[in-house]
XYZ file of C-alpha atoms in Angstrom:
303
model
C 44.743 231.033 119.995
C 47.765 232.921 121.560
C 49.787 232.500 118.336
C 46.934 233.936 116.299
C 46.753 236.728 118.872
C 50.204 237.559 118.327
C 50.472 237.373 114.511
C 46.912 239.550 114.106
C 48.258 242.718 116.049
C 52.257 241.680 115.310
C 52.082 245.504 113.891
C 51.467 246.804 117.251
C 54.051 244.895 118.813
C 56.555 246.295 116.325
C 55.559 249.634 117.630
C 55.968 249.275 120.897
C 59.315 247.569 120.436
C 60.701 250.508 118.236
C 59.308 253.060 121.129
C 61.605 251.138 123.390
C 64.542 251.327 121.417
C 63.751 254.406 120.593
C 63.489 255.614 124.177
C 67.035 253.741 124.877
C 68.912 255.445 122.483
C 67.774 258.400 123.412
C 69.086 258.268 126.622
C 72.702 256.964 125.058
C 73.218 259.828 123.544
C 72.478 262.233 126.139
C 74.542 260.583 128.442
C 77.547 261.016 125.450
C 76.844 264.271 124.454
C 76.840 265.629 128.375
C 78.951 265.782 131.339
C 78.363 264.177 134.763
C 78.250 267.999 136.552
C 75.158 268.824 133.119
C 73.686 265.712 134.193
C 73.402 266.972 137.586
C 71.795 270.032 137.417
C 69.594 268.573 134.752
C 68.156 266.294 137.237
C 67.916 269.347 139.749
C 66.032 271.295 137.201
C 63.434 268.707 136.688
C 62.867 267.974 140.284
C 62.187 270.869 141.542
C 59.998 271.652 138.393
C 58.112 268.731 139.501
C 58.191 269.395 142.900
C 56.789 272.881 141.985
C 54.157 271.908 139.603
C 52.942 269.217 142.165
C 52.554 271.879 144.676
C 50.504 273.651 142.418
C 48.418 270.869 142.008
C 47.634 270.089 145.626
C 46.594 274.266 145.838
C 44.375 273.802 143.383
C 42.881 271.200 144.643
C 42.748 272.612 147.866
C 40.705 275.481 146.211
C 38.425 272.925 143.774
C 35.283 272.463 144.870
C 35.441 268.995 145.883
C 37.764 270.069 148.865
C 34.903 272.504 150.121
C 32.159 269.863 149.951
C 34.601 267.268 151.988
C 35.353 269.900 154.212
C 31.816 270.890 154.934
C 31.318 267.318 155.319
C 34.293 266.847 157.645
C 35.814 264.738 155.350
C 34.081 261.313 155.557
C 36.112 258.025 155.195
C 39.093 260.393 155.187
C 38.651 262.022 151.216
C 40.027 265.055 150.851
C 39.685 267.090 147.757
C 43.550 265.733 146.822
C 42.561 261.877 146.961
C 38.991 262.128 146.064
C 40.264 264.045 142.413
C 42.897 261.473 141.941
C 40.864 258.196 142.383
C 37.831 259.595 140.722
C 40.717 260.659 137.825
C 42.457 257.334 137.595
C 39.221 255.374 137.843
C 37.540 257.108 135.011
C 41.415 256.756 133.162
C 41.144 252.888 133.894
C 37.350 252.693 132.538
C 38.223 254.609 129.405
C 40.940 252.649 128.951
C 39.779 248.974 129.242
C 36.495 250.004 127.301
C 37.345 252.199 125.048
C 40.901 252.749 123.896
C 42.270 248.929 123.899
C 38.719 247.663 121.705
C 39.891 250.812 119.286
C 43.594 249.545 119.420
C 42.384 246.127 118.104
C 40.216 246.902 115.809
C 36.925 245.856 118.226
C 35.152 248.609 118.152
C 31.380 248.185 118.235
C 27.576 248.847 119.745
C 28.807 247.863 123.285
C 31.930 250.384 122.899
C 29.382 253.147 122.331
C 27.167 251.714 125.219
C 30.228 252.042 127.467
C 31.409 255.453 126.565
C 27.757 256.784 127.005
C 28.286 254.683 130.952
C 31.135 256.314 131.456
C 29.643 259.731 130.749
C 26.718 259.376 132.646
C 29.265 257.718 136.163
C 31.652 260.567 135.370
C 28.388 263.139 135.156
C 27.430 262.027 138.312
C 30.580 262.148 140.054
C 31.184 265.948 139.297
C 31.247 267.966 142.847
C 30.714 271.510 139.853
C 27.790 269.900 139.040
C 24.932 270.444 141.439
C 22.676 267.869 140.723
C 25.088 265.067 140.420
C 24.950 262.327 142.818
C 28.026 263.530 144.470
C 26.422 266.445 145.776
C 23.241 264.879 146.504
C 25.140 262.306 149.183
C 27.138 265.482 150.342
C 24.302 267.348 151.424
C 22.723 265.041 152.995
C 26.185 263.948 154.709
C 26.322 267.328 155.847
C 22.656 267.977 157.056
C 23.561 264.600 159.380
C 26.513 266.168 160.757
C 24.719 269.534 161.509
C 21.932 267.202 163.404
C 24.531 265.504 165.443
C 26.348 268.993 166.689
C 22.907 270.494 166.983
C 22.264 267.437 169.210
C 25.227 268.157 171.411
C 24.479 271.772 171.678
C 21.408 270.719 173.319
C 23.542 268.619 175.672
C 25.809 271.711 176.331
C 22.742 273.100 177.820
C 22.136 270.100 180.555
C 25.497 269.644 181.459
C 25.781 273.697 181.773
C 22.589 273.606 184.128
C 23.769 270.081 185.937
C 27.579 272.209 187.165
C 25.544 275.218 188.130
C 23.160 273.253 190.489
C 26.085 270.903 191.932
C 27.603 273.985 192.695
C 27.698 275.382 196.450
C 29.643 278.850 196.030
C 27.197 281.506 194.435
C 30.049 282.809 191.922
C 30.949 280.700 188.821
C 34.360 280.013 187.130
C 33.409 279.600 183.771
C 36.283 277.928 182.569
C 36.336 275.542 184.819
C 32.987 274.486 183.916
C 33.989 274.101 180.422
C 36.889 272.229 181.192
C 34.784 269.700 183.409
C 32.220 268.597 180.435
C 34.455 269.023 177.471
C 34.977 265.200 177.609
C 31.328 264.863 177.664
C 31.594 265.589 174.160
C 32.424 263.531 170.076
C 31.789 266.285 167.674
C 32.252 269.774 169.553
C 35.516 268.294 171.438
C 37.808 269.584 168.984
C 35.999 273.346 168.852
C 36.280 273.044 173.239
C 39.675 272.619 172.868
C 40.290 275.505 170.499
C 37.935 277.412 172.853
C 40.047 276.309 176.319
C 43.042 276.822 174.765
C 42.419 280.617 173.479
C 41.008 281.494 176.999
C 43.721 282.958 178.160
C 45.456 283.928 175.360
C 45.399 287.812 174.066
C 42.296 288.063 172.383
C 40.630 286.604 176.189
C 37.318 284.592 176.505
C 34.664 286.999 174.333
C 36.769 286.985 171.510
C 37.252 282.581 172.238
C 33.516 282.174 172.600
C 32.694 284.648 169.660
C 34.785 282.486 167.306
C 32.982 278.854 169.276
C 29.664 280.636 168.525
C 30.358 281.086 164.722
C 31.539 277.641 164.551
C 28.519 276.108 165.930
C 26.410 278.627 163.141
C 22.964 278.458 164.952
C 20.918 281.048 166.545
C 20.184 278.435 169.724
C 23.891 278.294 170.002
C 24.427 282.159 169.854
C 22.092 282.864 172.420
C 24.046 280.281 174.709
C 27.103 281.371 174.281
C 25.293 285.143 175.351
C 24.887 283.526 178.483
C 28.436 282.016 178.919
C 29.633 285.548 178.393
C 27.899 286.512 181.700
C 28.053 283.420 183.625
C 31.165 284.736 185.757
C 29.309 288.303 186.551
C 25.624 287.114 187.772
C 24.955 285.045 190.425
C 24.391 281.308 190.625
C 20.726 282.002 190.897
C 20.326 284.155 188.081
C 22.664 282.160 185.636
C 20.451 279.145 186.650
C 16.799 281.137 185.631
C 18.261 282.202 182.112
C 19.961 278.452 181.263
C 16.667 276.858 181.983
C 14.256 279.810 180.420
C 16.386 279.172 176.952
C 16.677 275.606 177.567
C 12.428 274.588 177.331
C 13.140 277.042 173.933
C 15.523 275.248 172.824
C 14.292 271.385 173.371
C 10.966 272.817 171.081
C 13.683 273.113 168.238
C 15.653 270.004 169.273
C 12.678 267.489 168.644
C 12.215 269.138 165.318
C 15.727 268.539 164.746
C 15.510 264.884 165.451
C 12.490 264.491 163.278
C 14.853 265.765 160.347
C 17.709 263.778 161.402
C 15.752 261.304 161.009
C 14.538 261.796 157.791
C 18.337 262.334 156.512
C 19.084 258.842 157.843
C 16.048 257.591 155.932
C 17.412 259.364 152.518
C 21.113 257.950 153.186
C 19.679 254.643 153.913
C 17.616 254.582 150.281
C 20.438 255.762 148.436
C 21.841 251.933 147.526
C 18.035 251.332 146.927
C 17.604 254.646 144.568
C 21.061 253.162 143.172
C 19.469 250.053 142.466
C 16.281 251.102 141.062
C 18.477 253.618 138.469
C 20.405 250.880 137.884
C 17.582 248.871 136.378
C 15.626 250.877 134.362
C 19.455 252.180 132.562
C 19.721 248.227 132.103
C 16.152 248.381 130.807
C 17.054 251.352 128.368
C 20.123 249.788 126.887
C 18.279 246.744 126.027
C 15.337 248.222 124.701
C 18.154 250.415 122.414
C 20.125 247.236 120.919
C 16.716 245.115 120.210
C 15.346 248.239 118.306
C 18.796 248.679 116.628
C 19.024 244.965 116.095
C 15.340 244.638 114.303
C 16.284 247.987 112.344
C 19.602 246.408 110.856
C 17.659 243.177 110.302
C 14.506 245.001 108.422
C 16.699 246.862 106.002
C 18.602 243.325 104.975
């Protein structure tokens, strides 16, 4: 069987073999026709062409937008745009390859090549983040409507931990940043933004400009009337911080429950994505067969 493999595509092998040589005597001669100091700046030349070009590459791909859905999605399972183009890239390159290019190189070519370059479409289709209805996009948004959930969620806890420090305290003047400081461990998804915030307290721009900047990352109008109150918290007194805290807080838990009710419902959808998968799965499988028995009795009717 393996001599019979090697004597059917022997041409091929030739082929290869003269590339090689080819390829070798290339590089003789260059190496005889050039100096050492040539040589040199040859291999400069190319590396920092490459090192240019591959630069490029990682700007565009910090532009594409695959990079903006990751980052809106805070970049789950650690893709970036970078690594999610390149493995989506060389898996596509290694699916085209086994199914498509080596059955042309040995003369195999046949219904199931066509079947797999229509597969391949359709995966690479839905893999596109430029496409907006691709599946890609579909598991992004909802990747991203679970993440807004879980910051609204702590948001809401901002609020009782805000209203807990106030009542603990026993002065009737507030230090705002120390109350900050004292339930930013409290906190998995808003920590980094409270330590961007604590950090730019005291900096130039002071505390309006830090809490106008944590207000527009936390994009909500709950959160923007908050952070209206942590503006003032250090110029009314304990009493009066206290009535407007709890006056937006029975506001706010309204909004909260419907927020859990769609969190849930975004866990339900991620959770029925393998089954959606599944279900797409079969009927395709269904399709394909339903193809090669017509094609099958077609070929066999005009015999």
């Amino acid at each position: 069987m393996e001599e019979t493999f090697i004597f059917k595509h022997l041409d091929l092998f030739v082929y290869v073999f003269c590339f090689i040589l080819s390829v070798i005597a290339g590089i003789l001669v260059y190496s005889g026709l050039t100096t050492k100091g040539e040589r040199l700046q040859t291999r400069i030349r190319i590396r920092n062409s490459i090192e240019k070009n591959r630069q490029k590459v990682v700007e565009n791909s910090r532009q594409s937008k695959a990079e903006e859905w990751l980052k809106k999605a805070q970049y789950p399972l650690g893709f970036n745009g970078i690594r999610y183009n390149l493995i989506l890239g060389g898996f596509l390159l290694f699916l085209f390859t086994y199914y498509i290019t080596f059955p042309m190189l040995f003369g195999e070519i046949g219904k199931g090549t066509m079947i797999a370059f229509v597969c391949i479409l359709i995966f690479g289709l839905l893999a596109l983040p430029h496409f907006p209805y691709s599946l890609f996009c579909f598991i992004m948004r909802r990747v991203i409507d679970y993440h807004n959930a879980k910051k609204y969620a702590e948001v809401f806890l901002l609020y009782d931990l805000l209203i807990n420090e106030i009542e603990m305290m026993t002065v009737n003047r507030i230090n705002t940043y120390n109350v900050l400081r004292n339930i930013k461990s409290h906190f998995i998804i808003l920590e980094k933004s409270f330590t961007v915030l604590l950090s730019s307290w005291s900096n130039d721009e002071g505390p309006k400009v830090a809490l106008d900047k944590f207000a527009e990352e936390l994009g909500s109008k709950e959160s923007q009337s908050l952070i209206a109150v942590i503006k003032t918290l250090d110029d009314v007194e304990r009493s009066t911080a206290l009535n407007h805290l709890k006056g937006m807080h029975s506001m706010f838990t309204r909004s909260q429950i419907e927020n859990y009710r769609r969190r849930k419902k975004i866990t339900t959808d991620l959770l029925g994505i393998p089954i959606k998968a599944t279900h797409f799965i079969i009927i395709l499988n269904f399709m394909v067969v339903v193809v090669t028995m017509v094609t099958i009795i077609m070929s066999n009717s005009r015999l």
